[in-house]
Each structure stands twice: as structure tokens, then as C-alpha cells.
mmCIF file of C-alpha atoms in Angstrom:
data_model
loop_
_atom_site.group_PDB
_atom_site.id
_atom_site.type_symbol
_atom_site.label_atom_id
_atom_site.label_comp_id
_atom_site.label_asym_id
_atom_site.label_seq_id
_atom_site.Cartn_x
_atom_site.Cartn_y
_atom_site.Cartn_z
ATOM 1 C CA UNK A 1 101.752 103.712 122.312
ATOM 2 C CA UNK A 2 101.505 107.009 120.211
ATOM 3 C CA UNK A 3 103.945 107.495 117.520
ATOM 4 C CA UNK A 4 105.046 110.435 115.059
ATOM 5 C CA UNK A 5 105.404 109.741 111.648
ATOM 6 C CA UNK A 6 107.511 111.797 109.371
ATOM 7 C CA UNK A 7 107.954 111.224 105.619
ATOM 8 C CA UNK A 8 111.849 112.020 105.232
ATOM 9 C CA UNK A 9 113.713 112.483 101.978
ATOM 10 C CA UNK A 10 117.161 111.605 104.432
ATOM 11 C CA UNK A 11 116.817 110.943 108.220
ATOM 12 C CA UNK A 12 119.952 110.555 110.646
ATOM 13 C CA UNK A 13 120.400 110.084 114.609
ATOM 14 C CA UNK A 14 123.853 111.479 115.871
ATOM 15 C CA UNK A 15 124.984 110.500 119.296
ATOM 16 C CA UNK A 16 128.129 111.897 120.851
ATOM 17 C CA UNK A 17 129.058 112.895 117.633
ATOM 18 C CA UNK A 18 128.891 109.298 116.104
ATOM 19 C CA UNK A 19 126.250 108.842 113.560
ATOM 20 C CA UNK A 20 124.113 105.625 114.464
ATOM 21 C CA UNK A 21 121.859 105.869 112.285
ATOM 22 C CA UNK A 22 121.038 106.884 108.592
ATOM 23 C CA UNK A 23 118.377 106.702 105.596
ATOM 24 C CA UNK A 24 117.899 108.206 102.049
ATOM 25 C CA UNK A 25 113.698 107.987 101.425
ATOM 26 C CA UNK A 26 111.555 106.431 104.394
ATOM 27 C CA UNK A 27 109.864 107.027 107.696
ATOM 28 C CA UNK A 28 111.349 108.712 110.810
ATOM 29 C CA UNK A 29 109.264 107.032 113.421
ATOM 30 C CA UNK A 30 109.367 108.715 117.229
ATOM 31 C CA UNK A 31 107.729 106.196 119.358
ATOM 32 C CA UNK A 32 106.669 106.625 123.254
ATOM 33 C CA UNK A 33 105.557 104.212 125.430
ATOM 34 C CA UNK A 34 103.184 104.175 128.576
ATOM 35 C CA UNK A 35 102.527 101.159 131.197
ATOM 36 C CA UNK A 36 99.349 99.774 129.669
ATOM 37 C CA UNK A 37 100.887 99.005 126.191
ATOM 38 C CA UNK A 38 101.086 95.293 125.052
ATOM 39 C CA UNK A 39 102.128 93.331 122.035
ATOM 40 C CA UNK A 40 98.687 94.030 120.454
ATOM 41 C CA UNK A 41 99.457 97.885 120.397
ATOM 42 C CA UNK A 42 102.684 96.732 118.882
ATOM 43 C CA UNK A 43 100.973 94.717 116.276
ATOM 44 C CA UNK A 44 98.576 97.196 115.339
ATOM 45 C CA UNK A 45 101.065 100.021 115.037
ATOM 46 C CA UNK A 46 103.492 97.679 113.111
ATOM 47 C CA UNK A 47 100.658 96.936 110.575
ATOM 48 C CA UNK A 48 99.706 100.480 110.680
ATOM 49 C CA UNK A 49 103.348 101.878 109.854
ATOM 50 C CA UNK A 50 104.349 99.451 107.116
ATOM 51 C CA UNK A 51 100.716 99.608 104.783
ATOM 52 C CA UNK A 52 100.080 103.343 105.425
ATOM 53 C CA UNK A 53 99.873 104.664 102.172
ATOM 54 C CA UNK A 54 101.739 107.937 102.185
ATOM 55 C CA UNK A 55 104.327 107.331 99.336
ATOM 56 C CA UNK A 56 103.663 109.212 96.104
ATOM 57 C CA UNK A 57 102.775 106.870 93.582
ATOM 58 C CA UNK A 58 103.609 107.541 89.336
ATOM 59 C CA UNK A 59 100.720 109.906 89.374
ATOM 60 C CA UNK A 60 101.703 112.097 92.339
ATOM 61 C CA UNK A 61 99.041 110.506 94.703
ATOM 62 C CA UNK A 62 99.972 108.930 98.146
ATOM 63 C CA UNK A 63 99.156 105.150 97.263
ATOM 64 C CA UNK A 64 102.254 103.601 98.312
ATOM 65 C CA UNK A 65 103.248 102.335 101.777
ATOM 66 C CA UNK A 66 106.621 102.066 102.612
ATOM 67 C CA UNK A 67 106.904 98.486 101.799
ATOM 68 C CA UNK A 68 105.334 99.468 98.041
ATOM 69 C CA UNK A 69 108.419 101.951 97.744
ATOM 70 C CA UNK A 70 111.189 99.667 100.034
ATOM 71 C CA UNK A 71 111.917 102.555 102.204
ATOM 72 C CA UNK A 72 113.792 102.248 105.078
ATOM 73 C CA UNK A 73 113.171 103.421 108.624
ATOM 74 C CA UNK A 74 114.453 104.754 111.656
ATOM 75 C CA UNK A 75 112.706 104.107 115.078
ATOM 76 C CA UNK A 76 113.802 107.013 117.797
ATOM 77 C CA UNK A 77 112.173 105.895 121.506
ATOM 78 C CA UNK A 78 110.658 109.485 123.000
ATOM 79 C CA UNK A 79 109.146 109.231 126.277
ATOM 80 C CA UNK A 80 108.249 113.111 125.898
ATOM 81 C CA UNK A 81 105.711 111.970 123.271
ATOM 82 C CA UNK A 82 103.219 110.610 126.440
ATOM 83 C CA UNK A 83 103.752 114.378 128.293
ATOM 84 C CA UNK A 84 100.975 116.156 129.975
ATOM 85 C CA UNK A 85 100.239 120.077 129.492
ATOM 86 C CA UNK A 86 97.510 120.199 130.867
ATOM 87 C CA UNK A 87 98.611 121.876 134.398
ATOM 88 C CA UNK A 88 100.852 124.663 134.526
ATOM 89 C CA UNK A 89 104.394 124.937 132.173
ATOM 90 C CA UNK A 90 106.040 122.323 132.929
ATOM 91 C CA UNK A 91 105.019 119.588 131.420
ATOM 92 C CA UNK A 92 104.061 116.177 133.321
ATOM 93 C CA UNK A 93 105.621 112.935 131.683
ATOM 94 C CA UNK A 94 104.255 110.920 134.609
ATOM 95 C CA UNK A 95 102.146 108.444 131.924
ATOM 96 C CA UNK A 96 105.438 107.658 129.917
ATOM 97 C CA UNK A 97 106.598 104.161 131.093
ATOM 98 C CA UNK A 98 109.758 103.755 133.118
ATOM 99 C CA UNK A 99 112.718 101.674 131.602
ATOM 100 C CA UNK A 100 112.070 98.485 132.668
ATOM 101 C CA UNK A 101 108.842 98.462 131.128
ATOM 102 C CA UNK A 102 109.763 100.489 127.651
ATOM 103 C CA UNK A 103 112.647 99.206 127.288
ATOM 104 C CA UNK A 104 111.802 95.882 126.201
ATOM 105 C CA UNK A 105 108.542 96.883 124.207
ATOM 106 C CA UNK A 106 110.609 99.053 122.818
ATOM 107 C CA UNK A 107 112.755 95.832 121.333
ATOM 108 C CA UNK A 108 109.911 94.430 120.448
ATOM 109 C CA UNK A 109 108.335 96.998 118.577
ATOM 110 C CA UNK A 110 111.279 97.065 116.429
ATOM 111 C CA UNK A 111 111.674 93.477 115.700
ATOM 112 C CA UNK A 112 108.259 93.503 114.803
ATOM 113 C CA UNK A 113 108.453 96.162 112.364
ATOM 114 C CA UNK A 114 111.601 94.290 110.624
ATOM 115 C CA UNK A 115 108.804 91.227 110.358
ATOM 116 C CA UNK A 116 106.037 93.683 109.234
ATOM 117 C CA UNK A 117 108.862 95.168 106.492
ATOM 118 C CA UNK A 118 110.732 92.111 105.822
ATOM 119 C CA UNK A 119 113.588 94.411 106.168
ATOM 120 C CA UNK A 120 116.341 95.796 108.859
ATOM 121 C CA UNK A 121 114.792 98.847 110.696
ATOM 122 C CA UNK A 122 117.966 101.782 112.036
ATOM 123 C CA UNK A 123 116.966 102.902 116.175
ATOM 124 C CA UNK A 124 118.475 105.483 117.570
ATOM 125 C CA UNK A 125 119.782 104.599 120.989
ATOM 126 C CA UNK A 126 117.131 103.943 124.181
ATOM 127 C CA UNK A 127 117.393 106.329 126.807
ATOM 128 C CA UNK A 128 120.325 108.278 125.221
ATOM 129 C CA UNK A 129 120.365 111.639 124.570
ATOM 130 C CA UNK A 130 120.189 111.992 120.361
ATOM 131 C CA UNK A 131 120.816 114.486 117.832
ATOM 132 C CA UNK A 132 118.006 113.570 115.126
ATOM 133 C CA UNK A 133 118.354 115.406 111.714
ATOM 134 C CA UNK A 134 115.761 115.041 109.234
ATOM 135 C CA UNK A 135 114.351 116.304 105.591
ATOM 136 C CA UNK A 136 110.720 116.227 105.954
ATOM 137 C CA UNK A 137 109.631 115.072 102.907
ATOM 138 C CA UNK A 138 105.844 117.011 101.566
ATOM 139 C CA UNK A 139 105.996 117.621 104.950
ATOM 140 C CA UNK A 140 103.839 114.403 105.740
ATOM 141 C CA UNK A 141 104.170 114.240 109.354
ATOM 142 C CA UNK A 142 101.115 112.036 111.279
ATOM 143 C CA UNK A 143 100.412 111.166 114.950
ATOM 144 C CA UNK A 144 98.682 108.009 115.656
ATOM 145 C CA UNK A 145 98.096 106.545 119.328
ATOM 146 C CA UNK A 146 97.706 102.857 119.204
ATOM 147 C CA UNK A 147 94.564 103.687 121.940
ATOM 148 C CA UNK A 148 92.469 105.484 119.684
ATOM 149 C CA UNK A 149 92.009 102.612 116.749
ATOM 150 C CA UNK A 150 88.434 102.568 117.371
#
């Protein structure tokens, strides 16, 4: 699993002109899944997410996780995250799992992150196409892939 993290001051998703999805102060969270995920990618990244201390504490310094601050978050599935550009340009999403096989680790993911947060998580909507607004708070954007913890 590889996510993007983005520190957002207000995050939304929009689809067909309905808005589905909306926080004041949290993470924006782009996930993409590939075939060889399992629940201890999901565990790792869900434990990852909810103590990484990125939040601004009273001194300016990013000591806080988003539990420490009770932000909220929004979880957007984004199979173009597992894309190849290695060949040409077009790029190759031929590693990004298929919806039978994201589609419930993406469910899981999510209620997993509600149990890491103690807390409702927003999604966006799997598979649809999304209109995702965001304030990028800092900016603090980061990329982690669940297969490079070592």
C-alpha cells in the first residue's frame, strides 16, 4: 500500500456536484492498493497515520499526531498512486489491484483507521470519479509505502 499524506487546513471530495466529504484541520490521505497487500500493511499504515507527529505543537514544532490534535480525516482510494513511468509516456498502472481485491482492503483500511483514531474517518467514493479540494496546510505532504518499513 503507498499512501500520500497531506496536512490540510480544510479538505473536501465533490462528486457529481454533491459534496461527500468535508474537514476543517486534519489529514487528506490518498491511498492505492496493489495485489500483495494484507491486513498487516493495513495495520502498519493505520499506526503509522494516526501517531505521525506532524501537528504543530504550542511551540511551533511538529510533536502532535493527529490523535494529539483530534483532527479529522479523509481517505480518497487512488489506484494511480501504484503507476509505472518507467517505459515510455503513458504511464503503466498494471501493479494497482483490480476491484475485487481493493475494494474490500480498501473497507478495511478505513475501519481500521476509525479503531486506530477512535473516531469516524470521511472517504471519498471507491472507484468514482472525485473532485478533491484541499488547503495544504505548511505544505506537509509525505509518501509512505507500507513495503518499505524496513
Amino acid at each position: 500500500m503507498k499512501i500520500v499524506i497531506q496536512r490540510v487546513s480544510q479538505a473536501s471530495v465533490t462528486i457529481k456536484g454533491e459534496k461527500v466529504a468535508n474537514i476543517n484541520g486534519g489529514l487528506l490521505i490518498l491511498l492505492g492498493i496493489v495485489n500483495e497487500d494484507t491486513q498487516d500493511d493495513i495495520n502498519w499504515l493505520c499506526n503509522k497515520i494516526s501517531n505521525l507527529r506532524i501537528f504543530s505543537d504550542e511551540n511551533g514544532v511538529m510533536n502532535n499526531s493527529l490523535k494529539d490534535v483530534n483532527g479529522d480525516a479523509i481517505v480518497v482510494s487512488q489506484f494511480t498512486l501504484q503507476a509505472s513511468t518507467k517505459k515510455g509516456h503513458r504511464p503503466s498502472y498494471i501493479k494497482a489491484a483490480k476491484p475485487e481485491i481493493a475494494m474490500p482492503l480498501y473497507k478495511t483500511f478505513i475501519n481500521q483507521l476509525e479503531k486506530s483514531l477512535n473516531k469516524k474517518v470521511q472517504t471519498g467514493q471507491f472507484g468514482a470519479d472525485m473532485k478533491v479540494a484541499l488547503i495544504n496546510d505548511g505544505p506537509v505532504t509525505i509518501i509512505i509505502d507500507s513495503k518499505n518499513k524496513d
